[in-house]
Coordinates of C-alpha atoms and ligand atoms in Angstrom, one line a residue:
X1001 CA -29.3 42.7 -36.1
X1002 CA -28.6 45.0 -33.2
X1003 CA -32.0 45.5 -32.2
X1004 CA -33.6 41.9 -33.4
X1005 CA -34.0 40.8 -29.7
X1006 CA -36.6 43.6 -29.2
X1007 CA -38.5 43.1 -32.6
X1008 CA -42.1 42.0 -31.6
X1009 CA -41.6 41.8 -27.9
X1010 CA -44.0 43.3 -25.4
X1011 CA -41.9 45.4 -23.1
X1012 CA -43.6 46.9 -19.8
X1013 CA -42.2 50.1 -18.8
X1014 CA -42.6 50.8 -15.1
X1015 CA -42.5 54.5 -14.2
X1016 CA -42.0 55.5 -10.4
X1017 CA -42.4 59.1 -9.2
X1018 CA -38.7 60.7 -9.6
X1019 CA -37.6 63.8 -11.9
X1020 CA -36.3 61.3 -14.2
X1021 CA -39.7 60.4 -15.3
X1022 CA -39.3 63.0 -18.2
X1023 CA -36.9 61.0 -19.9
X1024 CA -39.4 57.6 -19.6
X1025 CA -41.4 58.6 -22.8
X1026 CA -38.0 59.2 -24.7
X1027 CA -37.4 55.2 -23.3
X1028 CA -40.3 54.3 -24.8
X1029 CA -40.2 55.8 -28.0
X1030 CA -36.2 54.2 -28.3
X1031 CA -38.1 50.7 -27.3
X1032 CA -41.1 51.5 -30.2
X1033 CA -38.4 52.4 -32.5
X1034 CA -36.5 49.0 -31.8
X1035 CA -39.2 47.3 -33.0
X1036 CA -41.2 46.7 -29.3
X1037 CA -44.7 47.1 -28.3
X1038 CA -44.8 48.9 -25.3
X1039 CA -47.3 49.4 -22.3
X1040 CA -46.7 51.8 -19.5
X1041 CA -47.4 50.9 -15.8
X1042 CA -47.2 53.7 -13.3
X1043 CA -47.5 54.8 -9.8
X1044 CA -49.6 57.8 -8.9
X1045 CA -46.3 59.8 -7.6
X1046 CA -44.9 59.4 -11.5
X1047 CA -48.2 60.8 -12.7
X1048 CA -47.0 64.0 -11.0
X1049 CA -43.8 64.1 -13.3
X1050 CA -45.2 62.7 -16.6
X1051 CA -49.0 62.6 -17.7
X1052 CA -50.9 59.9 -19.0
X1053 CA -51.7 61.5 -22.4
X1054 CA -47.9 61.8 -23.5
X1055 CA -47.3 58.0 -22.4
X1056 CA -50.1 56.6 -24.0
X1057 CA -49.4 58.9 -27.1
X1058 CA -46.0 57.3 -27.3
X1059 CA -46.6 54.1 -27.0
X1060 CA -49.8 53.9 -28.4
X1061 CA -51.3 51.6 -25.6
X1062 CA -53.2 52.7 -22.5
X1063 CA -51.2 53.2 -19.1
X1064 CA -52.1 50.7 -16.2
X1065 CA -51.9 53.1 -13.3
X1066 CA -54.8 51.7 -11.1
X1067 CA -55.7 48.4 -9.7
X1068 CA -59.5 49.0 -9.1
X1069 CA -60.1 51.1 -12.7
X1070 CA -63.5 51.1 -13.7
X1071 CA -63.1 51.5 -17.4
X1072 CA -60.6 48.3 -17.1
X1073 CA -61.6 45.7 -19.4
X1074 CA -59.7 43.2 -17.0
X1075 CA -60.7 43.6 -13.1
X1076 CA -57.1 41.7 -12.5
X1077 CA -55.0 43.8 -15.5
X1078 CA -52.0 42.7 -13.5
X1079 CA -52.2 39.1 -14.1
X1080 CA -53.2 39.8 -17.6
X1081 CA -50.3 42.0 -18.2
X1082 CA -47.7 40.1 -16.6
X1083 CA -48.6 37.1 -19.0
X1084 CA -48.3 39.9 -21.9
X1085 CA -45.1 41.2 -21.1
X1086 CA -42.0 39.5 -22.4
X1087 CA -39.9 42.1 -20.2
X1088 CA -40.2 44.6 -17.9
X1089 CA -38.1 47.6 -17.3
X1090 CA -38.6 50.3 -14.3
X1091 CA -37.5 53.8 -15.2
X1092 CA -36.9 55.7 -12.9
X1093 CA -37.1 53.2 -10.2
X1094 CA -37.2 55.1 -6.6
X1095 CA -35.6 53.8 -3.6
X1096 CA -39.2 52.9 -2.5
X1097 CA -40.0 50.9 -5.5
X1098 CA -36.7 49.1 -5.2
X1099 CA -37.4 48.5 -1.4
X1100 CA -41.1 46.9 -2.0
X1101 CA -40.1 44.9 -4.8
X1102 CA -37.0 43.4 -2.7
X1103 CA -39.2 42.7 0.1
X1104 CA -42.4 41.7 -1.8
X1105 CA -44.7 44.6 -0.8
X1106 CA -47.7 44.9 -3.5
X1107 CA -49.5 48.0 -2.3
X1108 CA -50.2 49.8 -5.9
X1109 CA -51.0 48.6 -9.5
X1110 CA -47.1 48.7 -10.2
X1111 CA -45.7 46.9 -7.2
X1112 CA -48.5 44.2 -7.7
X1113 CA -47.5 43.8 -11.3
X1114 CA -43.9 43.5 -10.2
X1115 CA -44.6 40.9 -7.5
X1116 CA -46.3 38.7 -9.9
X1117 CA -43.8 39.2 -13.0
X1118 CA -41.5 36.1 -13.8
X1119 CA -39.5 37.6 -16.7
X1120 CA -36.7 39.3 -17.3
X1121 CA -36.5 42.7 -15.1
X1122 CA -34.6 45.8 -15.6
X1123 CA -34.2 48.3 -12.8
X1124 CA -33.0 51.9 -13.3
X1125 CA -32.5 53.3 -10.2
X1126 CA -32.6 57.4 -10.1
X1127 CA -32.2 59.0 -6.5
X1128 CA -30.0 60.9 -4.6
X1129 CA -26.4 60.2 -3.7
X1130 CA -27.1 59.5 0.4
X1131 CA -30.1 57.4 -0.7
X1132 CA -28.3 55.5 -3.2
X1133 CA -25.6 54.6 -0.7
X1134 CA -27.7 53.9 2.7
X1135 CA -27.3 50.3 3.8
X1136 CA -30.6 49.7 3.3
X1137 CA -31.1 50.5 -0.3
X1138 CA -27.6 48.4 -0.8
X1139 CA -29.4 45.9 1.0
X1140 CA -32.6 45.8 -1.2
X1141 CA -30.7 46.4 -4.4
X1142 CA -28.9 43.5 -3.6
X1143 CA -31.9 41.3 -3.5
X1144 CA -33.2 42.4 -6.2
X1145 CA -30.0 41.4 -8.0
X1146 CA -30.1 37.8 -5.9
X1147 CA -33.8 37.2 -7.1
X1148 CA -32.7 37.6 -10.7
X1149 CA -33.2 41.3 -11.8
X1150 CA -30.6 43.3 -14.1
X1151 CA -29.7 46.7 -12.2
X1152 CA -29.0 49.5 -14.9
X1153 CA -26.5 51.2 -12.9
X1154 CA -26.9 55.3 -12.3
X1155 CA -24.6 57.7 -13.7
X1156 CA -23.1 60.7 -12.1
X1157 CA -23.8 64.1 -12.3
X1158 CA -26.1 66.6 -11.1
X1159 CA -28.8 65.7 -9.6
X1160 CA -32.5 67.2 -9.1
X1161 CA -31.8 67.9 -5.2
X1162 CA -29.1 70.7 -6.0
X1163 CA -26.1 68.5 -5.5
X1164 CA -23.7 66.7 -7.8
X1165 CA -23.0 62.8 -7.7
X1166 CA -23.9 59.2 -8.3
X1167 CA -27.5 58.7 -8.4
X1168 CA -28.8 60.1 -12.0
X1169 CA -30.7 57.3 -13.7
X1170 CA -28.8 56.1 -17.2
X1171 CA -29.6 57.6 -19.9
X1172 CA -32.5 56.2 -22.1
X1173 CA -30.3 54.9 -25.2
X1174 CA -27.9 53.0 -22.5
X1175 CA -31.1 51.4 -20.9
X1176 CA -32.2 50.2 -24.4
X1177 CA -28.5 48.8 -24.9
X1178 CA -28.5 47.1 -21.8
X1179 CA -31.7 45.5 -22.3
X1180 CA -31.0 44.4 -26.0
X1181 CA -27.7 43.2 -24.6
X1182 CA -28.8 41.2 -21.8
X1183 CA -32.0 39.5 -23.8
X1184 CA -29.6 38.6 -26.5
X1185 CA -27.2 37.0 -24.4
X1186 CA -29.9 35.4 -22.0
X1187 CA -32.8 34.7 -23.8
X1188 CA -33.3 33.7 -27.5
X1189 CA -36.5 34.8 -29.1
X1190 CA -38.4 31.6 -27.7
X1191 CA -37.1 31.7 -24.5
X1192 CA -37.9 34.9 -23.8
X1193 CA -41.7 34.4 -23.9
X1194 CA -41.3 32.0 -21.0
X1195 CA -40.4 32.3 -17.5
X1196 CA -36.5 32.5 -17.6
X1197 CA -36.0 35.1 -14.8
X1198 CA -34.1 31.9 -13.3
X1199 CA -31.7 31.7 -15.9
X1200 CA -31.0 35.2 -16.3
X1201 CA -27.5 35.5 -14.9
X1202 CA -25.8 38.9 -15.9
X1203 CA -23.4 38.4 -19.1
X1204 CA -19.7 38.2 -17.8
X1205 CA -16.7 39.3 -19.3
X1206 CA -13.2 39.5 -19.0
X1207 CA -11.0 42.0 -20.1
X1208 CA -7.5 42.7 -20.0
X1209 CA -6.2 45.9 -20.3
X1210 CA -3.2 48.1 -20.1
X1211 CA 0.2 47.2 -20.7
X1212 CA 2.4 44.6 -18.3
X1213 CA 5.9 45.4 -16.7
X1214 CA 8.6 42.7 -16.8
X1215 CA 11.2 43.2 -14.0
X1216 CA 14.9 43.6 -14.4
X1217 CA 15.6 44.1 -11.1
X1218 CA 14.2 45.9 -8.3
X1219 CA 14.1 49.5 -10.0
X1220 CA 13.8 48.7 -13.4
X1221 CA 11.5 46.9 -16.0
X1222 CA 10.7 46.3 -19.5
X1223 CA 7.5 47.9 -20.3
X1224 CA 5.3 49.8 -23.5
X1225 CA 3.3 52.8 -23.8
X1226 CA 0.0 51.4 -23.5
X1227 CA -2.1 53.2 -21.2
X1228 CA -5.3 51.0 -20.6
X1229 CA -7.7 53.6 -22.2
X1230 CA -9.1 51.2 -24.5
X1231 CA -9.5 48.2 -22.0
X1232 CA -11.3 50.9 -19.4
X1233 CA -13.7 52.5 -22.1
X1234 CA -14.7 48.4 -22.9
X1235 CA -15.0 47.9 -19.1
X1236 CA -17.3 50.8 -18.7
X1237 CA -19.2 49.8 -21.8
X1238 CA -20.1 46.5 -21.1
X1239 CA -20.8 47.3 -17.5
X1240 CA -23.1 50.1 -18.1
X1241 CA -25.3 47.4 -20.2
X1242 CA -25.6 45.5 -16.8
X1243 CA -22.6 42.9 -17.7
X1244 CA -20.5 41.6 -15.1
X1245 CA -17.2 42.7 -15.9
X1246 CA -13.8 41.1 -14.8
X1247 CA -11.2 43.8 -15.2
X1248 CA -7.5 42.5 -15.2
X1249 CA -5.7 45.5 -15.6
X1250 CA -1.6 46.1 -16.0
X1251 CA 0.0 49.0 -14.0
X1252 CA -2.1 52.2 -15.3
X1253 CA -3.4 55.4 -13.4
X1254 CA -6.9 54.9 -14.6
X1255 CA -9.5 54.5 -12.1
X1256 CA -13.4 52.5 -12.9
X1257 CA -16.7 53.9 -12.0
X1258 CA -19.0 51.2 -12.2
X1259 CA -19.9 48.5 -9.5
X1260 CA -20.4 46.4 -12.1
X1261 CA -16.6 46.2 -12.6
X1262 CA -14.4 43.8 -10.5
X1263 CA -10.5 45.2 -11.2
X1264 CA -7.8 42.8 -10.5
X1265 CA -4.7 44.6 -10.6
X1266 CA -1.3 42.7 -12.3
X1267 CA 2.1 43.8 -13.1
X1268 CA 3.4 41.2 -15.1
X1269 CA 2.1 39.0 -18.2
X1270 CA 2.8 36.1 -15.9
X1271 CA 0.2 37.2 -13.4
X1272 CA -2.0 38.4 -15.8
X1273 CA -1.8 35.0 -17.5
X1274 CA -2.6 33.4 -14.3
X1275 CA -5.9 35.6 -13.6
X1276 CA -7.3 35.3 -17.0
X1277 CA -6.9 31.6 -17.2
X1278 CA -8.6 31.4 -13.6
X1279 CA -11.5 33.6 -14.5
X1280 CA -12.3 32.6 -18.2
X1281 CA -14.0 29.4 -17.6
X1282 CA -16.7 31.4 -15.7
X1283 CA -17.5 33.9 -18.3
X1284 CA -19.1 34.0 -21.2
X1285 CA -16.8 36.5 -23.0
X1286 CA -13.3 37.5 -22.9
X1287 CA -11.8 40.6 -25.1
X1288 CA -8.3 40.7 -24.7
X1289 CA -6.9 44.5 -25.2
X1290 CA -4.1 44.7 -23.2
X1291 CA -0.3 44.9 -24.6
X1292 CA 1.2 42.1 -23.2
X1293 CA 5.1 42.0 -23.1
X1294 CA 5.9 38.8 -25.5
X1295 CA 9.3 38.6 -23.5
X1296 CA 10.8 38.9 -19.7
X1297 CA 14.2 39.1 -18.5
X1298 CA 15.3 35.4 -18.0
X1299 CA 16.6 36.4 -14.5
X1300 CA 15.5 39.1 -12.3
X1301 CA 18.1 40.8 -9.8
X1302 CA 15.9 41.5 -6.1
X1303 CA 18.8 44.1 -6.0
X1304 CA 19.5 47.0 -8.2
X1305 CA 22.0 46.0 -11.1
X1306 CA 25.3 47.9 -10.6
X1307 CA 27.3 48.9 -13.6
X1308 CA 31.0 48.1 -13.8
X1309 CA 33.4 51.3 -14.4
X1310 CA 34.8 49.1 -17.4
X1311 CA 31.7 48.3 -18.7
X1312 CA 30.7 49.3 -22.3
X1313 CA 27.6 47.3 -23.0
X1314 CA 25.0 44.9 -21.5
X1315 CA 23.2 41.7 -22.7
X1316 CA 19.8 40.9 -21.1
X1317 CA 18.7 37.3 -22.1
X1318 CA 15.0 37.3 -22.5
X1319 CA 12.6 34.2 -22.4
X1320 CA 9.0 33.9 -23.8
X1321 CA 6.1 35.0 -21.9
X1322 CA 3.0 32.8 -22.4
X1323 CA 0.4 33.9 -24.9
X1324 CA -2.7 34.7 -22.9
X1325 CA -4.9 35.2 -25.8
X1326 CA -3.6 31.8 -27.6
X1327 CA -4.3 29.9 -24.3
X1328 CA -7.7 30.9 -23.8
X1329 CA -8.2 30.1 -27.8
X1330 CA -7.5 26.6 -26.9
X1331 CA -9.6 26.4 -23.8
X1332 CA -12.6 28.4 -25.3
X1333 CA -15.9 26.4 -25.3
X1334 CA -18.4 26.5 -28.2
X1335 CA -20.5 29.2 -26.1
X1336 CA -17.9 31.4 -25.5
X1337 CA -16.8 34.3 -27.4
X1338 CA -13.5 35.2 -27.7
X1339 CA -12.0 38.8 -28.9
X1340 CA -8.6 39.8 -29.5
X1341 CA -6.7 43.1 -30.7
X1342 CA -4.0 43.4 -33.1
X1343 CA -1.2 45.9 -33.5
X1344 CA 0.4 45.7 -36.4
X1345 CA 2.6 47.9 -38.8
X1346 CA 3.0 46.1 -42.1
X1347 CA 0.5 44.1 -43.9
X1348 CA -1.9 45.1 -41.4
X1349 CA -4.9 42.9 -42.7
X1350 CA -3.0 40.0 -43.5
X1351 CA -1.7 39.5 -40.2
X1352 CA -4.8 40.8 -38.3
X1353 CA -6.5 37.5 -40.0
X1354 CA -3.9 35.1 -39.4
X1355 CA -4.1 36.2 -35.7
X1356 CA -7.7 35.6 -35.8
X1357 CA -7.7 31.9 -37.3
X1358 CA -4.4 31.0 -35.2
X1359 CA -5.9 32.2 -31.7
X1360 CA -9.1 30.6 -32.4
X1361 CA -10.9 34.1 -32.1
X1362 CA -14.6 35.2 -33.0
X1363 CA -13.2 38.5 -34.1
X1364 CA -10.5 40.6 -33.9
X1365 CA -10.0 44.3 -33.4
X1366 CA -6.9 46.1 -35.7
X1367 CA -5.5 48.8 -34.2
X1368 CA -4.0 51.6 -36.9
X1369 CA -0.9 52.8 -35.7
X1370 CA -0.7 55.2 -39.0
X1371 CA -3.5 57.1 -38.3
X1372 CA -3.4 60.5 -36.4
X1373 CA -5.2 60.1 -33.0
X1374 CA -5.1 56.3 -32.9
X1375 CA -3.5 54.0 -30.5
X1376 CA -1.7 54.3 -27.5
X1377 CA -2.3 57.5 -24.9
X1378 CA -5.0 59.0 -27.3
X1379 CA -8.5 59.6 -26.2
X1380 CA -9.6 58.3 -29.7
X1381 CA -8.9 55.1 -32.1
X1382 CA -9.6 53.8 -35.5
X1383 CA -10.2 50.0 -35.6
X1384 CA -11.2 47.6 -38.2
X1385 CA -13.3 44.7 -37.0
X1386 CA -12.6 41.3 -38.8
X1387 CA -14.7 38.4 -37.9
X1388 CA -14.4 34.9 -38.9
X1389 CA -16.9 35.0 -41.6
X1390 CA -14.6 37.3 -43.3
X1391 CA -16.6 40.4 -42.7
X1392 CA -14.3 43.6 -42.3
X1393 CA -16.1 46.7 -41.0
X1394 CA -13.1 49.6 -41.1
X1395 CA -14.4 52.1 -38.7
X1396 CA -13.6 56.2 -38.5
X1397 CA -11.7 57.6 -36.1
X1398 CA -13.8 58.4 -33.0
X1399 CA -13.6 58.5 -29.0
X1400 CA -12.4 55.4 -27.3
X1401 CA -16.2 55.0 -25.8
X1402 CA -17.5 54.9 -29.1
X1403 CA -15.4 52.1 -30.2
X1404 CA -16.3 50.5 -27.1
X1405 CA -20.0 50.7 -28.0
X1406 CA -18.9 49.4 -31.4
X1407 CA -17.4 46.4 -30.3
X1408 CA -20.3 46.0 -27.6
X1409 CA -22.7 45.7 -30.5
X1410 CA -20.5 43.2 -32.6
X1411 CA -20.4 40.7 -29.5
X1412 CA -23.7 40.8 -28.9
X1413 CA -24.6 40.2 -32.4
X1414 CA -22.9 37.3 -32.4
X1415 CA -24.4 36.1 -28.9
X1416 CA -27.7 33.5 -29.7
X1417 CA -30.3 35.6 -30.9
Ligands
LIG861 N1 -1.5 38.9 -26.0 C1 -1.5 38.0 -25.1 N2 -0.8 37.4 -24.6 C2 0.5 37.7 -25.0 C3 0.7 38.7 -26.0 C4 -0.3 39.0 -26.7 O1 -2.8 37.8 -24.6 N3 1.9 37.3 -24.5 C5 -2.9 39.2 -26.8 C6 -2.9 40.9 -26.8 O2 -4.0 41.0 -25.7 C7 -4.0 41.0 -28.3 C8 -3.6 39.9 -29.2 O3 -2.6 38.9 -28.1 O4 -5.1 40.6 -27.8 C9 -2.5 40.3 -30.3 O5 -1.4 40.8 -29.7 P1 -0.3 41.6 -30.5 O6 1.0 42.3 -29.7 O7 -0.7 42.3 -31.6 O8 0.4 40.4 -31.1 P2 1.4 39.2 -30.8 O9 0.4 37.7 -30.8 O10 2.1 39.6 -29.5 O11 2.0 38.9 -31.9 P3 3.6 39.7 -32.6 O12 3.9 40.5 -31.4 O13 4.4 39.1 -33.2 O14 2.3 41.1 -33.6

């Protein structure tokens, strides 16, 4: 199911002159493995890093590199190729090609093809941090986004120039995941062969994460042990796939890396409710992983509550918080996907199934509290995914990043393919 969207599709892999071009043959192989037919279009500088022979061997197609090549059966190859391709990915994309495409410059085979291409376009930047952060490059990247291209964000790590920072091309697996996710979400099999660049707005996901704090007085609160790690891993995973992520986060020390993530920090359940209900109508999907306090003190003292010398006990009267997930379930449109988490200690499966139907979810992620290494604060988790068709997928103990990948795969298997 996961790779269906690439099955039989024609993908053009554009390659430009950066050291990350050594990973391009692997990207071609992964696309072919996913069922796509691949043709490479390269700049002369790309051929300094990777040979035509390698690319022709892995793609099983001639490489397009020269506008005026003599043995080229079509004198206007860029025109026939743009009709042949269902989607295009430029990996690596140098600052030069990004700036040329953003400004409509067509002075070689690849840039000419890109200027005429009107179907889904994925750009995978790779360059050193200073270039990536230059005002000119930022402007040009923004222009590409405005024109409907997907940016598969670069990652941080050692760079070819000997420094370390943001600018490494995303790994080929991440690029393929991003393509599958966005193509599944934006175009069905039929639309993919048509001009759908204008409808390709990024898939947007609302994610809630972390605990909520319910204020008792100016120095105390009711909270829980959630750290937000699962929700933040989900945010990074969806952002890496090119999605626009709205991350509504309760109090946590975690930080986010990907510029596709818009973070909204909140403290209480009611603040989380306000943010989530405001954002949900404009999102394609929502995943509520936050550990929301079900109750809050009826009255918040604006000063520190003092104990009396003869006081043996104290009663706090609590009132119920809004159930954010249930509210989104009521407001959900048929084209939206809603995912909840369940934390259960008894009758886990039965209770999770009840929540799935009661809150009108597409699937629910049941957290295990019984397994060592799973749950609050750990870097690993063990979950069972239950969908509304009754499918139950019990996962093994794995990193929260790997669990986030499973959840994203499940989500995109449900988006209209
Ligand atoms: N949730 C929510 N708002 C609340 C309470 C829960 O959005 N006020 C969401 C959580 O983010 C989670 C799901 O509902 O996705 C289930 O949360 P959980 O605590 O397991 O269940 P509750 O619905 O609170 O029910 P109970 O505490 O009785 O098990």
